[in-house]
């Protein structure tokens, strides 16, 4: 790990270490060329010889510097020296995990989060990619705008070489290293919304009756968490049902409608 003020890559000076991961270190840096703060994800020195780790970061960097969506973190550059790294925009705000830790969210705010995530997931899917790690820690909320981050395990649809994602959020077919499609991200989206409403991670086999029958939003979240991917709604259907939730009076959204709203 690089120390405060050190040059972690040419032209990038460390402000702080944001995360020390199993494959990459993530830094808050000063980008001298752009004269601004940025985020730098760099392969750890002890993993730099592993082709799979390096390739995953290159895929993430290529996606984020090529694709552009209002709810997707923006990539600036993909570096190769001295170690592979991705330069990302700094997204001020709080992670959704931090907001949920502060209290369960109202149905309207939960639906707003879900609608924006459905938008960016649909965009990724139309470009032939799956995120495969949708969870509150990978969502940043900035004045009501939701930004999806961390495409570190993004993959094309099809059979996985190994299990990827985060336990409790990953779809069963994903956790088993099986064949995955857009339905895997729908499961991650449902797990994220479950946590917004209940303040608890759903786990691998949640009791769907906790939310089912408690309003259109609860029914939707339960449907997204179905074990069988063929029974989960499509991202397009999720978006449509969330639009209906947002258009409905509070009393029709669910029993949690009056819970805490986002702090602005």
Coordinates of N, CA and C in Angstrom, one line a residue, residues 3 14 22 43 46-48 54 56 95 100 111 123 128 134 161 179 181 211 218-219 229 247 251 255 258:
X3 N 1.8 5.3 0.7 CA 1.7 6.2 1.8 C 1.1 7.5 1.4
X14 N -1.2 10.1 -3.6 CA -2.2 9.5 -2.7 C -2.7 10.6 -1.7
X22 N -9.0 -7.7 -1.7 CA -8.3 -8.9 -1.9 C -7.5 -8.9 -3.2
X43 N -4.1 -2.8 -9.1 CA -3.9 -4.2 -8.8 C -2.8 -4.2 -7.6
X46 N 1.1 -8.0 -4.8 CA 1.2 -9.4 -4.6 C 0.2 -10.2 -5.5
X47 N -0.7 -9.4 -6.3 CA -1.6 -10.1 -7.2 C -1.3 -9.7 -8.7
X48 N -0.3 -8.9 -8.9 CA 0.0 -8.3 -10.2 C 0.4 -9.4 -11.2
X54 N -5.6 -9.2 -13.3 CA -5.3 -8.1 -14.1 C -6.4 -8.0 -15.2
X56 N -9.5 -8.8 -15.1 CA -10.8 -8.3 -14.5 C -10.7 -6.8 -14.4
X95 N -22.6 5.9 0.7 CA -23.0 4.7 0.1 C -24.5 4.4 0.6
X100 N -28.7 3.1 4.8 CA -29.6 2.1 5.4 C -29.2 1.8 6.8
X111 N -38.1 3.0 -3.9 CA -38.5 2.9 -5.3 C -37.7 3.8 -6.2
X123 N -29.2 -0.6 -19.1 CA -28.2 0.0 -20.0 C -27.0 -1.0 -20.2
X128 N -24.6 -5.8 -23.4 CA -24.1 -7.2 -23.4 C -23.3 -7.5 -22.1
X134 N -24.4 -6.3 -7.5 CA -25.3 -5.2 -7.0 C -25.6 -5.4 -5.5
X161 N -16.9 -19.1 -15.0 CA -15.8 -20.0 -14.7 C -15.7 -20.4 -13.2
X179 N -24.8 -20.8 -15.1 CA -25.1 -20.0 -16.2 C -25.9 -18.8 -15.7
X181 N -27.6 -14.7 -16.5 CA -28.1 -13.8 -17.4 C -28.6 -12.5 -16.7
X211 N -42.2 -9.7 2.9 CA -42.6 -8.6 2.1 C -43.8 -8.9 1.3
X218 N -43.4 -4.4 -2.0 CA -43.0 -5.6 -1.3 C -43.2 -6.8 -2.2
X219 N -44.3 -6.9 -3.0 CA -44.5 -8.0 -3.9 C -43.4 -8.0 -5.0
X229 N -34.4 -18.2 -11.6 CA -34.2 -17.0 -12.4 C -35.3 -16.8 -13.5
X247 N -46.0 6.4 -8.8 CA -47.1 7.2 -9.1 C -48.3 7.0 -8.2
X251 N -50.4 5.7 0.7 CA -51.1 4.6 1.4 C -51.1 3.3 0.6
X255 N -46.6 -0.9 4.0 CA -46.7 -0.5 5.4 C -45.5 0.4 5.9
X258 N -44.2 5.6 5.5 CA -43.9 6.8 6.3 C -42.6 6.7 7.0

